[in-house]
PDB file of C-alpha atoms in Angstrom:
ATOM      1  CA  UNK A   1     136.126  80.085 108.636  1.00 49.00           C
ATOM      2  CA  UNK A   2     134.519  76.844 108.265  1.00 58.00           C
ATOM      3  CA  UNK A   3     130.993  78.289 108.197  1.00 63.00           C
ATOM      4  CA  UNK A   4     129.678  79.302 105.121  1.00 68.00           C
ATOM      5  CA  UNK A   5     128.274  82.862 104.950  1.00 68.00           C
ATOM      6  CA  UNK A   6     126.428  84.612 101.932  1.00 67.00           C
ATOM      7  CA  UNK A   7     125.911  88.219 103.544  1.00 67.00           C
ATOM      8  CA  UNK A   8     128.150  90.642 105.636  1.00 64.00           C
ATOM      9  CA  UNK A   9     125.751  90.530 108.947  1.00 67.00           C
ATOM     10  CA  UNK A  10     126.147  86.672 108.793  1.00 72.00           C
ATOM     11  CA  UNK A  11     130.059  86.672 108.766  1.00 70.00           C
ATOM     12  CA  UNK A  12     131.781  85.518 112.087  1.00 71.00           C
ATOM     13  CA  UNK A  13     133.697  87.807 114.204  1.00 70.00           C
ATOM     14  CA  UNK A  14     137.432  87.888 113.184  1.00 67.00           C
ATOM     15  CA  UNK A  15     139.893  87.728 116.255  1.00 66.00           C
ATOM     16  CA  UNK A  16     143.149  86.879 114.273  1.00 66.00           C
ATOM     17  CA  UNK A  17     144.476  86.271 110.787  1.00 64.00           C
ATOM     18  CA  UNK A  18     141.873  84.545 108.815  1.00 66.00           C
ATOM     19  CA  UNK A  19     141.935  82.849 105.450  1.00 63.00           C
ATOM     20  CA  UNK A  20     138.608  83.805 103.724  1.00 63.00           C
ATOM     21  CA  UNK A  21     137.389  81.461 100.788  1.00 63.00           C
ATOM     22  CA  UNK A  22     134.846  82.742  98.156  1.00 64.00           C
ATOM     23  CA  UNK A  23     132.905  80.316  96.460  1.00 62.00           C
ATOM     24  CA  UNK A  24     130.814  81.007  93.257  1.00 58.00           C
ATOM     25  CA  UNK A  25     129.490  79.496  89.800  1.00 57.00           C
ATOM     26  CA  UNK A  26     129.357  81.455  86.704  1.00 58.00           C
ATOM     27  CA  UNK A  27     126.405  81.348  84.346  1.00 57.00           C
ATOM     28  CA  UNK A  28     126.686  79.688  81.418  1.00 58.00           C
ATOM     29  CA  UNK A  29     123.253  79.856  79.700  1.00 66.00           C
ATOM     30  CA  UNK A  30     120.608  82.569  78.944  1.00 79.00           C
ATOM     31  CA  UNK A  31     117.699  82.730  81.166  1.00 89.00           C
ATOM     32  CA  UNK A  32     114.368  81.748  80.471  1.00 95.00           C
ATOM     33  CA  UNK A  33     110.831  82.252  81.258  1.00 97.00           C
ATOM     34  CA  UNK A  34     108.360  79.358  82.282  1.00 97.00           C
ATOM     35  CA  UNK A  35     104.423  79.604  82.385  1.00 97.00           C
ATOM     36  CA  UNK A  36     103.504  79.074  85.801  1.00 97.00           C
ATOM     37  CA  UNK A  37     100.360  77.661  87.137  1.00 97.00           C
ATOM     38  CA  UNK A  38      98.742  78.687  90.394  1.00 97.00           C
ATOM     39  CA  UNK A  39      99.799  75.317  92.210  1.00 97.00           C
ATOM     40  CA  UNK A  40     103.222  75.937  91.512  1.00 97.00           C
ATOM     41  CA  UNK A  41     103.575  79.260  92.555  1.00 97.00           C
ATOM     42  CA  UNK A  42     106.763  80.088  94.726  1.00 97.00           C
ATOM     43  CA  UNK A  43     108.843  82.977  95.560  1.00 98.00           C
ATOM     44  CA  UNK A  44     111.032  83.970  92.564  1.00 97.00           C
ATOM     45  CA  UNK A  45     111.212  86.715  89.747  1.00 97.00           C
ATOM     46  CA  UNK A  46     108.074  86.710  87.044  1.00 98.00           C
ATOM     47  CA  UNK A  47     106.974  88.537  83.895  1.00 98.00           C
ATOM     48  CA  UNK A  48     103.388  89.222  84.128  1.00 98.00           C
ATOM     49  CA  UNK A  49     101.449  88.691  80.807  1.00 97.00           C
ATOM     50  CA  UNK A  50      98.140  89.081  79.234  1.00 96.00           C
ATOM     51  CA  UNK A  51      97.068  87.989  75.760  1.00 95.00           C
ATOM     52  CA  UNK A  52      95.054  90.948  74.888  1.00 94.00           C
ATOM     53  CA  UNK A  53      92.911  88.342  73.071  1.00 91.00           C
ATOM     54  CA  UNK A  54      89.146  87.033  73.460  1.00 91.00           C
ATOM     55  CA  UNK A  55      90.165  83.668  72.102  1.00 92.00           C
ATOM     56  CA  UNK A  56      93.384  81.386  72.784  1.00 93.00           C
ATOM     57  CA  UNK A  57      96.798  82.496  71.766  1.00 93.00           C
ATOM     58  CA  UNK A  58     100.478  81.555  72.434  1.00 93.00           C
ATOM     59  CA  UNK A  59     101.238  85.220  71.964  1.00 95.00           C
ATOM     60  CA  UNK A  60     101.846  87.092  74.913  1.00 97.00           C
ATOM     61  CA  UNK A  61     102.081  91.029  75.981  1.00 96.00           C
ATOM     62  CA  UNK A  62     103.996  91.680  79.101  1.00 97.00           C
ATOM     63  CA  UNK A  63     103.684  94.487  81.982  1.00 97.00           C
ATOM     64  CA  UNK A  64     106.133  97.309  81.667  1.00 97.00           C
ATOM     65  CA  UNK A  65     105.480  98.615  85.016  1.00 97.00           C
ATOM     66  CA  UNK A  66     103.495 101.472  84.473  1.00 97.00           C
ATOM     67  CA  UNK A  67     100.073 102.881  85.136  1.00 97.00           C
ATOM     68  CA  UNK A  68      97.343 104.178  83.029  1.00 96.00           C
ATOM     69  CA  UNK A  69      94.253 105.442  84.498  1.00 95.00           C
ATOM     70  CA  UNK A  70      94.434 102.697  87.135  1.00 96.00           C
ATOM     71  CA  UNK A  71      95.165 100.007  84.492  1.00 96.00           C
ATOM     72  CA  UNK A  72      98.389  98.229  84.574  1.00 97.00           C
ATOM     73  CA  UNK A  73      99.986  98.630  81.045  1.00 96.00           C
ATOM     74  CA  UNK A  74     101.409  96.025  78.882  1.00 96.00           C
ATOM     75  CA  UNK A  75     104.110  96.508  76.057  1.00 92.00           C
ATOM     76  CA  UNK A  76     102.851  96.551  72.690  1.00 92.00           C
ATOM     77  CA  UNK A  77     104.938  93.586  71.387  1.00 94.00           C
ATOM     78  CA  UNK A  78     103.821  90.403  71.820  1.00 94.00           C
ATOM     79  CA  UNK A  79     106.266  87.414  72.482  1.00 96.00           C
ATOM     80  CA  UNK A  80     105.488  83.778  71.503  1.00 96.00           C
ATOM     81  CA  UNK A  81     105.706  81.098  73.529  1.00 96.00           C
ATOM     82  CA  UNK A  82     106.539  77.304  72.633  1.00 96.00           C
ATOM     83  CA  UNK A  83     104.679  74.309  73.433  1.00 93.00           C
ATOM     84  CA  UNK A  84     105.751  73.930  76.671  1.00 94.00           C
ATOM     85  CA  UNK A  85     104.947  77.639  77.556  1.00 96.00           C
ATOM     86  CA  UNK A  86     108.408  78.596  77.561  1.00 96.00           C
ATOM     87  CA  UNK A  87     109.531  82.089  76.387  1.00 96.00           C
ATOM     88  CA  UNK A  88     113.248  82.234  75.321  1.00 94.00           C
ATOM     89  CA  UNK A  89     113.507  86.019  75.929  1.00 93.00           C
ATOM     90  CA  UNK A  90     111.314  89.189  76.792  1.00 94.00           C
ATOM     91  CA  UNK A  91     111.098  92.298  74.693  1.00 91.00           C
ATOM     92  CA  UNK A  92     113.051  95.449  75.865  1.00 89.00           C
ATOM     93  CA  UNK A  93     110.939  97.609  78.434  1.00 89.00           C
ATOM     94  CA  UNK A  94     109.265  94.426  79.965  1.00 95.00           C
ATOM     95  CA  UNK A  95     109.509  94.284  83.985  1.00 97.00           C
ATOM     96  CA  UNK A  96     110.561  91.425  86.005  1.00 97.00           C
ATOM     97  CA  UNK A  97     108.722  91.315  89.521  1.00 98.00           C
ATOM     98  CA  UNK A  98     110.252  89.858  92.351  1.00 98.00           C
ATOM     99  CA  UNK A  99     107.744  87.609  94.388  1.00 98.00           C
ATOM    100  CA  UNK A 100     108.496  87.681  98.052  1.00 98.00           C
ATOM    101  CA  UNK A 101     106.450  85.313 100.138  1.00 97.00           C
ATOM    102  CA  UNK A 102     104.361  82.450  99.552  1.00 97.00           C
ATOM    103  CA  UNK A 103     100.963  81.580  98.300  1.00 97.00           C
ATOM    104  CA  UNK A 104      99.664  80.750 101.931  1.00 96.00           C
ATOM    105  CA  UNK A 105     100.018  84.157 103.335  1.00 96.00           C
ATOM    106  CA  UNK A 106     100.551  86.221  99.963  1.00 97.00           C
ATOM    107  CA  UNK A 107     103.230  87.457  98.091  1.00 98.00           C
ATOM    108  CA  UNK A 108     104.459  91.125  97.591  1.00 98.00           C
ATOM    109  CA  UNK A 109     105.301  91.886  94.002  1.00 98.00           C
ATOM    110  CA  UNK A 110     107.668  94.505  93.440  1.00 98.00           C
ATOM    111  CA  UNK A 111     110.441  95.910  90.885  1.00 98.00           C
ATOM    112  CA  UNK A 112     113.329  98.183  91.637  1.00 96.00           C
ATOM    113  CA  UNK A 113     113.710 101.109  89.271  1.00 95.00           C
ATOM    114  CA  UNK A 114     116.848 103.381  89.948  1.00 93.00           C
ATOM    115  CA  UNK A 115     117.403 102.985  93.940  1.00 93.00           C
ATOM    116  CA  UNK A 116     113.593 102.860  94.579  1.00 96.00           C
ATOM    117  CA  UNK A 117     111.699  99.443  95.037  1.00 98.00           C
ATOM    118  CA  UNK A 118     108.137  99.663  94.051  1.00 98.00           C
ATOM    119  CA  UNK A 119     105.310  97.663  94.976  1.00 98.00           C
ATOM    120  CA  UNK A 120     102.344  96.673  93.489  1.00 98.00           C
ATOM    121  CA  UNK A 121      99.372  97.899  95.034  1.00 98.00           C
ATOM    122  CA  UNK A 122      95.930  99.898  94.822  1.00 97.00           C
ATOM    123  CA  UNK A 123      94.869 103.107  95.654  1.00 97.00           C
ATOM    124  CA  UNK A 124      91.320 102.337  96.554  1.00 95.00           C
ATOM    125  CA  UNK A 125      89.381  99.610  97.007  1.00 93.00           C
ATOM    126  CA  UNK A 126      87.421 100.340  93.857  1.00 94.00           C
ATOM    127  CA  UNK A 127      87.786  99.498  90.174  1.00 95.00           C
ATOM    128  CA  UNK A 128      90.725 100.305  88.198  1.00 95.00           C
ATOM    129  CA  UNK A 129      92.807 101.821  90.856  1.00 96.00           C
ATOM    130  CA  UNK A 130      96.218  99.657  90.365  1.00 97.00           C
ATOM    131  CA  UNK A 131      99.393 101.521  91.458  1.00 98.00           C
ATOM    132  CA  UNK A 132     103.040 100.854  91.735  1.00 98.00           C
ATOM    133  CA  UNK A 133     104.936 102.598  94.687  1.00 97.00           C
ATOM    134  CA  UNK A 134     104.966 102.340  98.437  1.00 97.00           C
ATOM    135  CA  UNK A 135     102.871  99.370  99.222  1.00 98.00           C
ATOM    136  CA  UNK A 136     105.367  96.964 100.643  1.00 97.00           C
ATOM    137  CA  UNK A 137     102.375  95.928 102.968  1.00 97.00           C
ATOM    138  CA  UNK A 138     100.072  94.781 100.374  1.00 97.00           C
ATOM    139  CA  UNK A 139      99.796  90.861 100.129  1.00 97.00           C
ATOM    140  CA  UNK A 140      98.834  89.096  96.709  1.00 98.00           C
ATOM    141  CA  UNK A 141      97.162  85.537  96.588  1.00 97.00           C
ATOM    142  CA  UNK A 142      97.851  83.797  93.048  1.00 98.00           C
ATOM    143  CA  UNK A 143      94.245  82.130  92.100  1.00 96.00           C
ATOM    144  CA  UNK A 144      93.782  79.382  89.579  1.00 96.00           C
ATOM    145  CA  UNK A 145      91.420  80.858  86.709  1.00 94.00           C
ATOM    146  CA  UNK A 146      88.339  78.647  86.063  1.00 87.00           C
ATOM    147  CA  UNK A 147      88.294  77.731  82.153  1.00 88.00           C
ATOM    148  CA  UNK A 148      91.028  80.067  81.550  1.00 92.00           C
ATOM    149  CA  UNK A 149      91.617  80.665  77.377  1.00 93.00           C
ATOM    150  CA  UNK A 150      95.013  79.307  77.869  1.00 93.00           C
ATOM    151  CA  UNK A 151      96.184  76.563  80.300  1.00 93.00           C
ATOM    152  CA  UNK A 152      97.946  78.012  83.204  1.00 95.00           C
ATOM    153  CA  UNK A 153      96.029  81.020  83.524  1.00 96.00           C
ATOM    154  CA  UNK A 154      95.588  82.858  87.000  1.00 97.00           C
ATOM    155  CA  UNK A 155      94.407  86.234  88.635  1.00 97.00           C
ATOM    156  CA  UNK A 156      95.710  87.749  91.735  1.00 97.00           C
ATOM    157  CA  UNK A 157      93.765  88.913  94.824  1.00 97.00           C
ATOM    158  CA  UNK A 158      94.631  91.159  97.649  1.00 97.00           C
ATOM    159  CA  UNK A 159      92.188  90.413 100.756  1.00 94.00           C
ATOM    160  CA  UNK A 160      90.938  93.653 102.685  1.00 92.00           C
ATOM    161  CA  UNK A 161      88.331  94.289 104.986  1.00 86.00           C
ATOM    162  CA  UNK A 162      86.314  91.365 106.330  1.00 83.00           C
ATOM    163  CA  UNK A 163      86.043  89.433 103.139  1.00 87.00           C
ATOM    164  CA  UNK A 164      86.735  91.752 100.338  1.00 92.00           C
ATOM    165  CA  UNK A 165      89.224  90.719  97.696  1.00 95.00           C
ATOM    166  CA  UNK A 166      90.599  93.144  95.333  1.00 96.00           C
ATOM    167  CA  UNK A 167      91.197  91.295  92.231  1.00 97.00           C
ATOM    168  CA  UNK A 168      93.440  91.407  89.273  1.00 97.00           C
ATOM    169  CA  UNK A 169      92.655  90.252  85.782  1.00 96.00           C
ATOM    170  CA  UNK A 170      92.465  90.806  82.019  1.00 95.00           C
ATOM    171  CA  UNK A 171      89.670  92.752  80.768  1.00 89.00           C
ATOM    172  CA  UNK A 172      91.123  94.745  77.697  1.00 85.00           C
ATOM    173  CA  UNK A 173      92.340  94.010  74.384  1.00 84.00           C
ATOM    174  CA  UNK A 174      94.647  97.187  74.435  1.00 90.00           C
ATOM    175  CA  UNK A 175      97.637  98.024  76.300  1.00 93.00           C
ATOM    176  CA  UNK A 176      95.840  98.848  79.728  1.00 94.00           C
ATOM    177  CA  UNK A 177      95.117  95.051  79.542  1.00 93.00           C
ATOM    178  CA  UNK A 178      95.753  94.393  83.456  1.00 96.00           C
ATOM    179  CA  UNK A 179      92.890  95.760  85.426  1.00 96.00           C
ATOM    180  CA  UNK A 180      92.040  95.660  89.566  1.00 96.00           C
ATOM    181  CA  UNK A 181      88.248  94.851  90.596  1.00 95.00           C
ATOM    182  CA  UNK A 182      86.990  95.579  94.024  1.00 92.00           C
ATOM    183  CA  UNK A 183      84.207  93.040  93.823  1.00 86.00           C
ATOM    184  CA  UNK A 184      86.468  90.064  93.532  1.00 86.00           C
ATOM    185  CA  UNK A 185      85.016  88.975  90.214  1.00 85.00           C
ATOM    186  CA  UNK A 186      87.461  87.071  87.791  1.00 87.00           C
ATOM    187  CA  UNK A 187      87.536  88.067  84.050  1.00 90.00           C
ATOM    188  CA  UNK A 188      90.058  86.759  81.462  1.00 93.00           C
ATOM    189  CA  UNK A 189      93.129  85.296  83.012  1.00 96.00           C
ATOM    190  CA  UNK A 190      96.528  86.545  83.256  1.00 97.00           C
ATOM    191  CA  UNK A 191      99.727  84.927  83.130  1.00 98.00           C
ATOM    192  CA  UNK A 192     102.804  84.441  85.372  1.00 98.00           C
ATOM    193  CA  UNK A 193     106.150  83.457  83.688  1.00 98.00           C
ATOM    194  CA  UNK A 194     109.022  82.280  86.192  1.00 98.00           C
ATOM    195  CA  UNK A 195     112.438  83.279  85.419  1.00 96.00           C
ATOM    196  CA  UNK A 196     114.889  80.573  85.157  1.00 92.00           C
ATOM    197  CA  UNK A 197     118.374  82.075  85.472  1.00 77.00           C
ATOM    198  CA  UNK A 198     119.687  79.170  83.240  1.00 66.00           C
ATOM    199  CA  UNK A 199     122.505  76.837  83.875  1.00 55.00           C
ATOM    200  CA  UNK A 200     125.997  77.318  85.769  1.00 53.00           C
ATOM    201  CA  UNK A 201     129.551  75.934  85.295  1.00 55.00           C
ATOM    202  CA  UNK A 202     131.521  74.419  87.585  1.00 55.00           C
ATOM    203  CA  UNK A 203     132.075  76.064  90.915  1.00 53.00           C
ATOM    204  CA  UNK A 204     135.332  77.991  91.350  1.00 52.00           C
ATOM    205  CA  UNK A 205     137.147  79.147  94.692  1.00 52.00           C
ATOM    206  CA  UNK A 206     139.362  81.991  95.381  1.00 52.00           C
ATOM    207  CA  UNK A 207     141.131  82.828  98.493  1.00 49.00           C
ATOM    208  CA  UNK A 208     143.293  85.499 100.191  1.00 50.00           C
ATOM    209  CA  UNK A 209     144.628  86.075 104.098  1.00 45.00           C
ATOM    210  CA  UNK A 210     143.422  88.905 106.148  1.00 45.00           C
ATOM    211  CA  UNK A 211     144.937  91.060 108.694  1.00 44.00           C
ATOM    212  CA  UNK A 212     142.669  94.106 109.422  1.00 44.00           C
ATOM    213  CA  UNK A 213     141.108  93.761 105.774  1.00 44.00           C
ATOM    214  CA  UNK A 214     139.683  91.020 104.259  1.00 45.00           C
ATOM    215  CA  UNK A 215     141.551  90.161 101.001  1.00 44.00           C
ATOM    216  CA  UNK A 216     139.807  88.020  98.465  1.00 43.00           C
ATOM    217  CA  UNK A 217     142.021  86.917  95.422  1.00 41.00           C
ATOM    218  CA  UNK A 218     140.674  86.485  91.926  1.00 42.00           C
ATOM    219  CA  UNK A 219     143.834  84.671  89.792  1.00 39.00           C
ATOM    220  CA  UNK A 220     146.346  85.967  92.348  1.00 34.00           C
ATOM    221  CA  UNK A 221     144.948  89.700  91.600  1.00 38.00           C
ATOM    222  CA  UNK A 222     143.931  90.660  94.812  1.00 39.00           C
ATOM    223  CA  UNK A 223     141.075  93.266  96.266  1.00 41.00           C
ATOM    224  CA  UNK A 224     140.880  94.549  99.691  1.00 41.00           C
ATOM    225  CA  UNK A 225     137.751  95.125 101.615  1.00 41.00           C
ATOM    226  CA  UNK A 226     138.112  97.140 105.028  1.00 40.00           C
ATOM    227  CA  UNK A 227     136.639  95.237 107.767  1.00 41.00           C
ATOM    228  CA  UNK A 228     133.977  97.526 109.633  1.00 36.00           C
TER     229      UNK A 228
END
């Protein structure tokens, strides 16, 4: 087919023998994580960090996708960012969160565990009620934190009611460092690091003829996918 498609749903109808081409590029570099300010927020994959300190620090502790007493936990292992706010790798146990949406209408924030997608939400509009679960309709706005300890600090808030804001900021030096507040007050900032998937090599093309099945070749080794 002459049209590029990226999902089975977008594939054209097949009425005759057809040659398909699979175009791909292989990653050649490891991903990195870049500190991202509120003004630069876009959909993507992020690590959510806290500095667990009352003074500026380049050491960050990252959310692990668990909650204790309504606070989101961070791993008890620090990672140091370079002078450009870049972290080369995250410690084992750190969760990578998918931010879907935009910073005007809000993001859903989620991660996949097994076969389940868990969303960031809150169980009640009161302090310390953060949760990960079936909160796919809960949207979050990334807000710049005035006078953060580190440049690029933010808070998150989810609108509720007429003008309520359920806000997430840091207010702990321990592992339960990421906390939700019903009154909308912003305490110390949290920090979002966007995943850069790394560099990619040249594009490669594989092809194969179809006759009742789609055959994609890779180095002439055919694999067959039956047409629905």
